[in-house]
Short mmCIF file of C-alpha atoms and ligand atoms in Angstrom, two decimals:
data_model
loop_
_atom_site.label_atom_id
_atom_site.label_comp_id
_atom_site.label_asym_id
_atom_site.label_seq_id
_atom_site.Cartn_x
_atom_site.Cartn_y
_atom_site.Cartn_z
CA MET A 6 0.00 0.00 0.00
CA TYR A 7 1.22 3.51 -0.82
CA THR A 8 -0.64 6.56 0.47
CA LEU A 9 -0.14 9.83 -1.33
CA LYS A 10 -0.90 13.34 -0.14
CA ASN A 11 -1.77 16.31 -2.28
CA ALA A 12 1.28 18.07 -3.72
CA SER A 13 0.90 21.76 -4.41
CA SER A 14 3.64 21.61 -7.06
CA LEU A 15 6.62 19.56 -8.25
CA LYS A 16 10.00 21.27 -8.42
CA GLY A 17 13.47 20.00 -9.16
CA GLU A 18 15.68 17.97 -11.44
CA ILE A 19 15.53 14.19 -11.80
CA ARG A 20 17.22 11.37 -13.65
CA ILE A 21 14.84 8.57 -14.56
CA PRO A 22 15.77 4.90 -15.00
CA GLY A 23 16.86 3.44 -18.33
CA ASP A 24 14.43 2.57 -21.10
CA LYS A 25 12.75 -0.80 -20.56
CA SER A 26 12.47 -1.78 -24.23
CA ILE A 27 16.10 -0.90 -24.94
CA SER A 28 17.40 -2.60 -21.77
CA HIS A 29 15.68 -5.89 -22.70
CA ARG A 30 17.05 -5.80 -26.21
CA ALA A 31 20.60 -4.93 -25.14
CA VAL A 32 20.75 -8.08 -22.98
CA MET A 33 19.10 -10.34 -25.56
CA PHE A 34 21.12 -9.18 -28.55
CA GLY A 35 24.31 -9.17 -26.47
CA ALA A 36 23.57 -12.77 -25.45
CA ILE A 37 23.43 -13.98 -29.07
CA SER A 38 26.45 -11.93 -30.20
CA LYS A 39 30.14 -12.79 -30.18
CA GLY A 40 32.10 -10.85 -27.56
CA ASP A 41 31.32 -8.70 -24.53
CA THR A 42 28.46 -6.21 -24.74
CA LYS A 43 28.71 -3.38 -22.21
CA ILE A 44 25.43 -1.77 -21.19
CA THR A 45 25.20 1.42 -19.13
CA HIS A 46 22.10 2.89 -17.43
CA PHE A 47 20.41 -0.52 -17.67
CA LEU A 48 16.91 -0.59 -16.15
CA ASN A 49 16.89 -2.68 -13.03
CA GLY A 50 13.16 -3.25 -13.16
CA ALA A 51 11.77 -6.72 -12.52
CA ASP A 52 10.94 -7.16 -16.23
CA CYS A 53 14.50 -6.63 -17.44
CA LEU A 54 15.84 -8.79 -14.61
CA SER A 55 13.57 -11.56 -15.98
CA THR A 56 15.36 -11.20 -19.31
CA ILE A 57 18.75 -11.51 -17.61
CA SER A 58 17.57 -14.57 -15.67
CA CYS A 59 16.28 -16.33 -18.82
CA PHE A 60 19.53 -15.80 -20.72
CA ARG A 61 21.57 -17.04 -17.76
CA LYS A 62 19.48 -20.23 -17.93
CA LEU A 63 20.47 -20.40 -21.60
CA GLY A 64 24.12 -20.47 -20.56
CA VAL A 65 25.05 -16.82 -21.00
CA GLU A 66 27.29 -15.18 -18.40
CA ILE A 67 25.88 -11.79 -17.44
CA GLU A 68 27.42 -9.54 -14.77
CA GLN A 69 25.98 -6.43 -13.08
CA PHE A 70 28.07 -3.69 -11.48
CA ASP A 71 27.39 -0.48 -9.60
CA ASP A 72 28.88 2.82 -10.77
CA GLY A 73 32.02 2.16 -8.71
CA GLY A 74 32.65 -1.10 -10.59
CA ASN A 75 31.60 -3.40 -7.70
CA VAL A 76 29.52 -6.49 -8.43
CA ASP A 77 25.92 -5.57 -7.64
CA PRO A 78 22.81 -7.63 -8.50
CA ASN A 79 20.99 -4.33 -8.98
CA GLY A 80 23.78 -2.50 -10.78
CA GLN A 81 22.99 -0.36 -13.79
CA ASN A 82 26.16 -1.41 -15.60
CA VAL A 83 25.90 -4.79 -17.27
CA ILE A 84 28.37 -6.93 -19.15
CA VAL A 85 26.91 -9.67 -21.32
CA HIS A 86 29.51 -12.25 -22.33
CA GLY A 87 27.79 -13.26 -25.56
CA ASN A 88 27.65 -16.89 -26.71
CA GLY A 89 27.21 -16.01 -30.40
CA LEU A 90 24.21 -16.65 -32.61
CA HIS A 91 24.43 -20.44 -32.30
CA GLY A 92 25.95 -20.74 -28.84
CA LEU A 93 22.97 -20.83 -26.45
CA ASP A 94 22.76 -23.91 -24.20
CA TYR A 95 19.82 -26.20 -23.59
CA PRO A 96 17.96 -24.81 -20.54
CA THR A 97 17.38 -27.41 -17.83
CA GLU A 98 14.66 -25.27 -16.26
CA VAL A 99 11.54 -23.46 -17.48
CA LEU A 100 12.43 -19.97 -18.75
CA TYR A 101 10.35 -17.82 -16.41
CA THR A 102 9.52 -14.42 -17.88
CA GLY A 103 7.61 -13.01 -14.90
CA ASN A 104 5.31 -10.15 -15.93
CA SER A 105 7.25 -9.30 -19.06
CA GLY A 106 5.53 -9.47 -22.44
CA THR A 107 8.68 -8.21 -24.14
CA THR A 108 10.82 -11.03 -22.69
CA THR A 109 8.18 -13.62 -23.54
CA ARG A 110 7.57 -12.59 -27.12
CA LEU A 111 11.11 -11.67 -28.16
CA ILE A 112 12.72 -14.75 -26.64
CA SER A 113 10.17 -16.84 -28.56
CA GLY A 114 11.69 -15.66 -31.85
CA ILE A 115 15.13 -16.81 -30.69
CA LEU A 116 14.01 -20.13 -29.16
CA SER A 117 12.09 -21.09 -32.31
CA ALA A 118 15.42 -21.43 -34.12
CA GLN A 119 17.49 -23.25 -31.49
CA LYS A 120 18.42 -26.90 -31.78
CA PHE A 121 16.98 -27.72 -28.36
CA TYR A 122 13.66 -28.00 -26.58
CA SER A 123 12.60 -25.20 -24.23
CA VAL A 124 9.59 -24.01 -22.24
CA VAL A 125 8.60 -20.40 -21.52
CA ASN A 126 6.17 -19.42 -18.78
CA GLY A 127 5.30 -16.30 -16.81
CA ASP A 128 3.07 -14.92 -14.04
CA ASP A 129 -0.76 -14.85 -13.91
CA SER A 130 -0.89 -11.79 -16.16
CA ILE A 131 1.49 -13.24 -18.76
CA ARG A 132 -0.47 -16.50 -18.84
CA LYS A 133 -3.52 -14.53 -19.98
CA ARG A 134 -1.80 -12.47 -22.67
CA PRO A 135 -2.28 -13.43 -26.33
CA MET A 136 0.61 -15.37 -27.87
CA LYS A 137 -1.18 -16.39 -31.08
CA ARG A 138 0.14 -13.15 -32.54
CA ILE A 139 3.66 -14.62 -32.42
CA ILE A 140 2.79 -18.32 -32.75
CA THR A 141 1.15 -17.72 -36.15
CA PRO A 142 4.05 -15.97 -37.95
CA LEU A 143 6.77 -18.03 -36.26
CA THR A 144 4.94 -21.23 -37.28
CA MET A 145 4.78 -19.91 -40.84
CA MET A 146 8.58 -19.68 -40.64
CA GLY A 147 8.74 -23.37 -39.69
CA ALA A 148 8.77 -23.10 -35.89
CA ASP A 149 7.25 -25.82 -33.74
CA ILE A 150 5.48 -24.08 -30.84
CA VAL A 151 2.85 -25.62 -28.62
CA SER A 152 0.72 -23.71 -26.15
CA GLN A 153 0.62 -26.28 -23.35
CA GLN A 154 -2.99 -25.59 -22.43
CA GLY A 155 -4.18 -25.18 -26.01
CA ASN A 156 -5.30 -21.60 -25.38
CA ASP A 157 -2.59 -19.79 -27.39
CA CYS A 158 -1.15 -18.47 -24.12
CA CYS A 159 1.85 -19.43 -21.99
CA PRO A 160 3.28 -21.90 -21.10
CA LEU A 161 4.77 -22.26 -24.58
CA CYS A 162 6.95 -25.21 -25.62
CA PHE A 163 9.50 -24.78 -28.39
CA ARG A 164 11.08 -27.56 -30.37
CA GLY A 165 13.76 -25.77 -32.36
CA LYS A 166 13.53 -26.17 -36.13
CA PRO A 167 15.27 -24.77 -39.24
CA LEU A 168 13.40 -21.61 -40.23
CA HIS A 169 12.62 -19.97 -43.57
CA GLY A 170 12.15 -16.33 -44.39
CA ILE A 171 8.59 -15.04 -44.79
CA SER A 172 6.81 -11.89 -45.82
CA TYR A 173 4.31 -11.22 -43.06
CA GLU A 174 1.46 -8.71 -42.87
CA SER A 175 0.94 -8.22 -39.17
CA PRO A 176 -2.67 -7.47 -38.21
CA VAL A 177 -1.41 -5.40 -35.23
CA ALA A 178 1.16 -2.64 -34.86
CA SER A 179 3.25 -4.43 -32.26
CA ALA A 180 6.99 -4.10 -31.73
CA GLN A 181 6.97 -7.33 -29.77
CA VAL A 182 5.48 -9.24 -32.70
CA LYS A 183 7.75 -7.50 -35.21
CA SER A 184 10.83 -8.16 -33.07
CA ALA A 185 10.04 -11.85 -32.51
CA ILE A 186 9.83 -12.31 -36.29
CA LEU A 187 12.99 -10.29 -37.00
CA LEU A 188 14.96 -12.27 -34.41
CA ALA A 189 13.77 -15.53 -35.94
CA GLY A 190 14.69 -14.01 -39.31
CA LEU A 191 18.35 -13.83 -38.22
CA TYR A 192 18.33 -17.65 -38.29
CA ALA A 193 16.18 -18.13 -41.42
CA ASP A 194 17.35 -19.38 -44.84
CA SER A 195 16.22 -16.23 -46.68
CA GLU A 196 15.11 -12.63 -46.14
CA THR A 197 12.20 -11.93 -43.77
CA ARG A 198 9.79 -8.99 -44.05
CA VAL A 199 7.24 -7.72 -41.53
CA THR A 200 4.69 -5.11 -42.54
CA GLU A 201 2.61 -3.41 -39.85
CA PRO A 202 -0.61 -1.37 -40.12
CA THR A 203 1.34 1.55 -38.59
CA VAL A 204 4.93 1.67 -37.44
CA SER A 205 5.59 0.41 -33.92
CA ARG A 206 8.71 1.24 -31.88
CA ASN A 207 11.87 0.53 -33.90
CA HIS A 208 14.44 -0.22 -31.17
CA THR A 209 15.02 -3.74 -32.51
CA GLU A 210 15.86 -2.49 -36.01
CA LEU A 211 18.18 0.24 -34.69
CA MET A 212 19.97 -1.99 -32.22
CA LEU A 213 20.33 -5.06 -34.43
CA LYS A 214 22.03 -2.76 -36.94
CA ALA A 215 24.50 -1.72 -34.22
CA PHE A 216 25.22 -5.42 -33.60
CA GLY A 217 26.01 -5.83 -37.30
CA ALA A 218 22.77 -7.31 -38.66
CA ASP A 219 21.54 -6.43 -42.15
CA VAL A 220 18.20 -4.83 -41.30
CA LEU A 221 16.28 -2.16 -43.12
CA SER A 222 13.08 -0.14 -42.62
CA GLU A 223 10.93 0.86 -45.60
CA ASN A 224 7.82 2.77 -44.52
CA THR A 225 5.86 0.30 -42.39
CA THR A 226 7.98 -2.70 -43.40
CA ALA A 227 11.05 -4.02 -41.58
CA ILE A 228 13.34 -6.33 -43.56
CA ILE A 229 16.08 -8.57 -42.18
CA LYS A 230 18.61 -10.80 -43.90
CA PRO A 231 19.86 -14.02 -42.31
CA CYS A 232 23.14 -13.53 -40.52
CA ASP A 233 26.17 -15.70 -39.65
CA GLU A 234 27.12 -13.81 -36.51
CA LEU A 235 26.31 -10.67 -34.53
CA HIS A 236 29.12 -8.70 -32.89
CA ALA A 237 29.15 -7.25 -29.38
CA THR A 238 28.84 -3.50 -28.98
CA GLN A 239 28.36 -0.86 -26.31
CA ILE A 240 24.84 0.30 -25.45
CA CYS A 241 24.14 3.47 -23.42
CA VAL A 242 20.48 3.20 -22.50
CA PRO A 243 18.65 6.55 -22.47
CA GLY A 244 16.03 7.33 -19.80
CA ASP A 245 12.63 5.77 -20.41
CA ILE A 246 10.10 8.22 -21.90
CA SER A 247 7.34 5.96 -20.55
CA SER A 248 8.67 6.64 -17.02
CA ALA A 249 9.23 10.34 -17.77
CA ALA A 250 5.55 10.53 -18.78
CA TYR A 251 4.38 10.39 -15.14
CA PHE A 252 6.38 13.53 -14.35
CA LEU A 253 5.46 15.25 -17.61
CA VAL A 254 1.81 14.87 -16.67
CA ALA A 255 2.20 15.55 -12.94
CA ALA A 256 4.11 18.80 -13.56
CA SER A 257 1.61 19.84 -16.26
CA ILE A 258 -1.39 19.51 -13.92
CA LEU A 259 0.07 20.91 -10.66
CA PRO A 260 0.19 24.75 -10.74
CA GLY A 261 3.64 26.23 -10.11
CA SER A 262 5.53 23.07 -11.12
CA GLU A 263 8.84 23.10 -12.94
CA VAL A 264 10.77 19.87 -13.45
CA LEU A 265 13.85 19.06 -15.51
CA ILE A 266 13.98 15.39 -16.52
CA GLN A 267 17.50 14.48 -17.64
CA ASN A 268 18.43 12.30 -20.60
CA VAL A 269 15.04 11.04 -21.84
CA GLY A 270 14.89 8.83 -24.94
CA ILE A 271 12.93 10.68 -27.63
CA ASN A 272 13.01 8.15 -30.47
CA GLU A 273 10.34 9.32 -32.94
CA THR A 274 8.49 5.99 -32.66
CA ARG A 275 8.08 6.63 -28.92
CA ASP A 276 7.45 10.37 -28.64
CA GLY A 277 3.65 10.40 -28.99
CA ILE A 278 3.22 11.56 -25.39
CA LEU A 279 5.19 14.74 -26.19
CA THR A 280 3.13 15.41 -29.34
CA VAL A 281 -0.19 14.89 -27.61
CA LEU A 282 0.60 16.70 -24.35
CA ARG A 283 1.86 19.69 -26.36
CA SER A 284 -1.32 19.62 -28.47
CA MET A 285 -3.23 19.82 -25.16
CA GLY A 286 -1.29 22.97 -24.23
CA ALA A 287 1.56 21.47 -22.16
CA ASP A 288 4.76 23.49 -21.77
CA ILE A 289 7.56 21.00 -22.53
CA THR A 290 10.93 22.09 -23.90
CA GLU A 291 13.78 19.89 -25.13
CA VAL A 292 17.21 21.00 -23.97
CA ASN A 293 20.64 19.41 -24.58
CA ARG A 294 19.43 17.23 -27.44
CA ASN A 295 21.70 14.32 -28.30
CA ASP A 296 21.26 12.83 -31.76
CA ASN A 297 22.57 9.30 -31.28
CA ALA A 298 20.95 6.33 -33.06
CA GLU A 299 18.57 6.46 -30.09
CA PRO A 300 18.18 10.22 -29.63
CA SER A 301 17.71 11.71 -26.17
CA ALA A 302 17.22 15.12 -24.56
CA ASP A 303 16.62 16.74 -21.19
CA LEU A 304 12.95 17.68 -20.95
CA LEU A 305 11.91 20.81 -19.08
CA VAL A 306 8.24 20.75 -18.14
CA LYS A 307 6.31 23.59 -16.52
CA TYR A 308 2.72 23.77 -15.36
CA ALA A 309 0.28 24.85 -18.09
CA PRO A 310 -3.51 24.67 -18.36
CA LEU A 311 -4.51 21.75 -20.63
CA HIS A 312 -7.45 21.27 -22.96
CA GLY A 313 -9.07 18.11 -24.30
CA VAL A 314 -8.07 16.58 -27.67
CA THR A 315 -8.79 13.57 -29.85
CA VAL A 316 -6.01 10.97 -29.82
CA GLU A 317 -6.22 8.46 -32.67
CA GLY A 318 -4.50 6.84 -35.65
CA ASP A 319 -0.74 6.58 -36.20
CA VAL A 320 0.18 8.26 -32.92
CA ILE A 321 -1.37 5.44 -30.85
CA PRO A 322 1.54 2.94 -31.07
CA LYS A 323 3.89 5.83 -30.24
CA LEU A 324 2.23 6.35 -26.84
CA ILE A 325 0.40 3.10 -26.13
CA ASP A 326 2.03 2.63 -22.71
CA GLU A 327 1.43 6.28 -21.76
CA ILE A 328 -2.36 6.21 -22.29
CA PRO A 329 -3.14 5.51 -18.60
CA VAL A 330 -1.29 8.65 -17.46
CA LEU A 331 -2.49 10.63 -20.45
CA ALA A 332 -6.00 9.79 -19.26
CA VAL A 333 -5.13 11.42 -15.93
CA ALA A 334 -4.04 14.58 -17.79
CA ALA A 335 -7.32 14.48 -19.75
CA SER A 336 -9.28 14.31 -16.48
CA LEU A 337 -7.95 17.76 -15.54
CA ALA A 338 -8.05 19.27 -19.03
CA GLN A 339 -10.71 21.68 -20.17
CA GLY A 340 -13.25 19.89 -22.36
CA THR A 341 -13.49 16.35 -23.67
CA THR A 342 -10.69 13.98 -24.64
CA VAL A 343 -11.45 11.09 -26.98
CA ILE A 344 -9.00 8.20 -27.27
CA ARG A 345 -9.66 5.74 -30.09
CA ASP A 346 -7.85 3.12 -32.25
CA ALA A 347 -6.34 1.80 -29.03
CA ALA A 348 -7.94 -1.66 -28.66
CA GLU A 349 -4.44 -2.99 -27.90
CA LEU A 350 -4.94 -1.52 -24.41
CA LYS A 351 -7.14 -4.53 -23.64
CA VAL A 352 -4.23 -6.98 -23.92
CA LYS A 353 -1.61 -5.21 -21.82
CA GLU A 354 -0.54 -6.13 -18.26
CA SER A 355 -4.22 -5.53 -17.39
CA ASP A 356 -7.18 -4.68 -19.63
CA ARG A 357 -6.26 -1.01 -19.53
CA ILE A 358 -9.54 0.25 -20.96
CA GLU A 359 -11.24 -1.30 -17.95
CA SER A 360 -8.54 -0.60 -15.35
CA VAL A 361 -8.08 3.06 -16.36
CA THR A 362 -11.84 3.58 -16.35
CA LYS A 363 -12.22 2.09 -12.88
CA MET A 364 -9.21 3.98 -11.53
CA LEU A 365 -10.40 7.36 -12.85
CA ARG A 366 -13.92 6.79 -11.54
CA CYS A 367 -12.43 6.43 -8.03
CA PHE A 368 -11.32 10.08 -8.48
CA GLY A 369 -14.84 11.13 -9.52
CA VAL A 370 -13.99 11.43 -13.22
CA ASP A 371 -16.70 11.05 -15.87
CA VAL A 372 -15.15 8.46 -18.20
CA THR A 373 -16.86 6.25 -20.76
CA PRO A 374 -15.01 3.16 -21.94
CA THR A 375 -15.39 2.27 -25.63
CA GLU A 376 -14.38 -0.73 -27.75
CA ASP A 377 -11.07 0.86 -28.72
CA GLY A 378 -10.42 3.56 -26.15
CA MET A 379 -12.32 5.93 -23.86
CA ILE A 380 -13.99 9.32 -23.63
CA ILE A 381 -12.98 11.51 -20.71
CA GLN A 382 -14.74 14.67 -19.55
CA GLY A 383 -12.19 17.06 -18.09
CA GLN A 384 -12.99 18.66 -14.75
CA GLU A 385 -11.68 21.34 -12.40
CA ALA A 386 -10.47 19.03 -9.65
CA LEU A 387 -10.19 15.41 -8.61
CA SER A 388 -11.62 14.00 -5.40
CA PHE A 389 -11.35 10.68 -3.62
CA ALA A 390 -14.26 9.42 -1.57
CA ALA A 391 -13.97 5.63 -1.91
CA GLU A 392 -13.88 3.53 1.28
CA SER A 393 -11.30 1.09 -0.03
CA PRO A 394 -7.90 1.85 -1.55
CA ILE A 395 -7.49 2.35 -5.28
CA GLU A 396 -6.65 -0.90 -7.04
CA SER A 397 -3.55 -1.08 -9.18
CA TYR A 398 -4.68 -4.38 -10.72
CA LYS A 399 -0.99 -5.28 -10.17
CA ASP A 400 -0.36 -3.24 -13.32
CA HIS A 401 2.64 -0.92 -12.83
CA ARG A 402 1.33 1.72 -15.23
CA ILE A 403 -2.07 1.87 -13.50
CA ALA A 404 -0.37 2.18 -10.09
CA MET A 405 1.82 5.11 -11.19
CA SER A 406 -1.00 6.84 -13.07
CA ALA A 407 -3.16 6.61 -9.95
CA ALA A 408 -0.27 8.13 -7.97
CA VAL A 409 -0.13 11.10 -10.36
CA ALA A 410 -3.89 11.61 -10.01
CA ALA A 411 -3.48 11.36 -6.21
CA LEU A 412 -0.95 14.22 -6.20
CA ALA A 413 -3.66 16.45 -7.69
CA CYS A 414 -6.36 15.32 -5.28
CA LYS A 415 -7.04 17.14 -1.99
CA GLU A 416 -7.78 13.95 -0.02
CA GLU A 417 -5.15 11.38 0.92
CA VAL A 418 -5.25 8.48 -1.51
CA PRO A 419 -4.16 4.90 -0.65
CA ILE A 420 -3.13 2.71 -3.60
CA ASP A 421 -3.08 -1.06 -3.21
CA ASP A 422 -0.39 -3.43 -4.54
CA PHE A 423 1.88 -0.51 -5.31
CA SER A 424 5.04 -2.65 -5.32
CA CYS A 425 4.22 -3.62 -8.92
CA VAL A 426 5.91 -0.32 -9.93
CA ASP A 427 9.17 -2.27 -9.54
CA ILE A 428 8.36 -3.85 -12.91
CA SER A 429 9.50 -0.72 -14.73
CA PHE A 430 10.30 2.04 -12.23
CA PRO A 431 11.79 0.94 -8.87
CA THR A 432 12.77 4.52 -7.93
CA PHE A 433 9.34 6.07 -8.60
CA GLN A 434 8.51 6.82 -4.94
CA THR A 435 11.98 8.24 -4.26
CA LEU A 436 11.65 10.65 -7.17
CA ILE A 437 8.13 11.70 -6.15
CA ASN A 438 9.46 12.42 -2.64
CA ALA A 439 12.39 14.41 -4.02
CA LEU A 440 10.13 16.61 -6.16
CA THR A 441 7.49 17.20 -3.48
CA GLN A 442 9.92 18.22 -0.67
C1 S3P B 9 7.24 -3.12 -26.14
C2 S3P B 9 6.26 -2.95 -27.08
C3 S3P B 9 4.89 -2.55 -26.76
C4 S3P B 9 4.77 -1.97 -25.35
C5 S3P B 9 5.53 -2.78 -24.35
C6 S3P B 9 7.00 -2.85 -24.71
C7 S3P B 9 8.58 -3.56 -26.58
O1 S3P B 9 4.04 -3.67 -26.84
O2 S3P B 9 3.42 -1.89 -24.99
O3 S3P B 9 5.41 -2.21 -23.07
O4 S3P B 9 9.54 -3.46 -25.80
O5 S3P B 9 8.69 -4.02 -27.72
P1 S3P B 9 3.48 -4.17 -28.28
O6 S3P B 9 4.64 -4.26 -29.15
O7 S3P B 9 2.85 -5.49 -28.04
O8 S3P B 9 2.48 -3.15 -28.67
#
């Protein structure tokens, strides 16, 4: 349980943890490369630690260090001693992916091509999440995958097979699906193409290139050629824009706030929250921009009155994980906000159309769930009158979005099962405390 008090404003400068998507990929791609991959500002969230644990079970040596170079199981500096593309070992245990959809789906692309048998399983949430979206294309490539309970969910059993290249039209814009196919494509006998309805995050394409793979993006299609070997590299993980989003919204809705968020990843396939918050009237400035393959910048956010907007179409995959906290911003914006084309919300860590609706209603917000989003009526203030604590549904993004709403609410707000924030943002409470001092 975490109880939050009203904060009149947020002030200060913070450094947020490393990007979750990039941290996962750095470990995975390092594991199947030749040589030592050095990762800095790695996210020590439970999800990325699940990725490390799975690759250790596949025989990869992975070390974590603190900034002073001492061995530290929670260190943000990681060395992956890669086994090469064909060097993973047979795992004697189930590969447990915890709550992590990214670990589950991406590792599936790799396991499909290995010469051994393996089993992937995760927590209650993972066991409900749809895996048909990866089973279908990977099977088309020749993979042998069985959903143990016949429900197209985890546990999944892989019997490694030789794979062939395919040209796949994905029905969903999903980086996890795209990445699973591209990773399998590294092992295929010919080129593999994935076309999406709209472009999803492109971290896999950018990072595989840095590891030496022949990968190309043409509009909404990603193309990969089979590869003999990947080569270790150095990855500096930028701060996670999905984690920055809580502070972008909190500072935008609390009068008098001014927060500088250092080193935030602003990859153009991830920056939808900046586009939409600015279109609502938010005052967010980029300073110290760094144009690496994964660009980053410090973001200065100041309080500004917001107004409602319609959020739809191509921007949705660019902010899909930020919709819960965007909904909090919409609750305090002038006018109505309509979110549509976001049916993917239903298959996240929780059904986020339902969980966001229920969470906002606890704050007295007028919100109508729809098939592919929600309609939110902005109001002057939030209030909390419920007898029981707000539920997080053990979904980290719901927990943190509720915390942001709580900061703007005059009553004290208890939030249940708050420890799930460790999935992506273990320092969330520390940073809230630092900015509300
Ligand atoms: C992720 C992709 C997104 C996102 C998830 C992380 C990734 O999911 O919601 O939190 O790292 O590839 P989909 O690709 O399924 O939309």
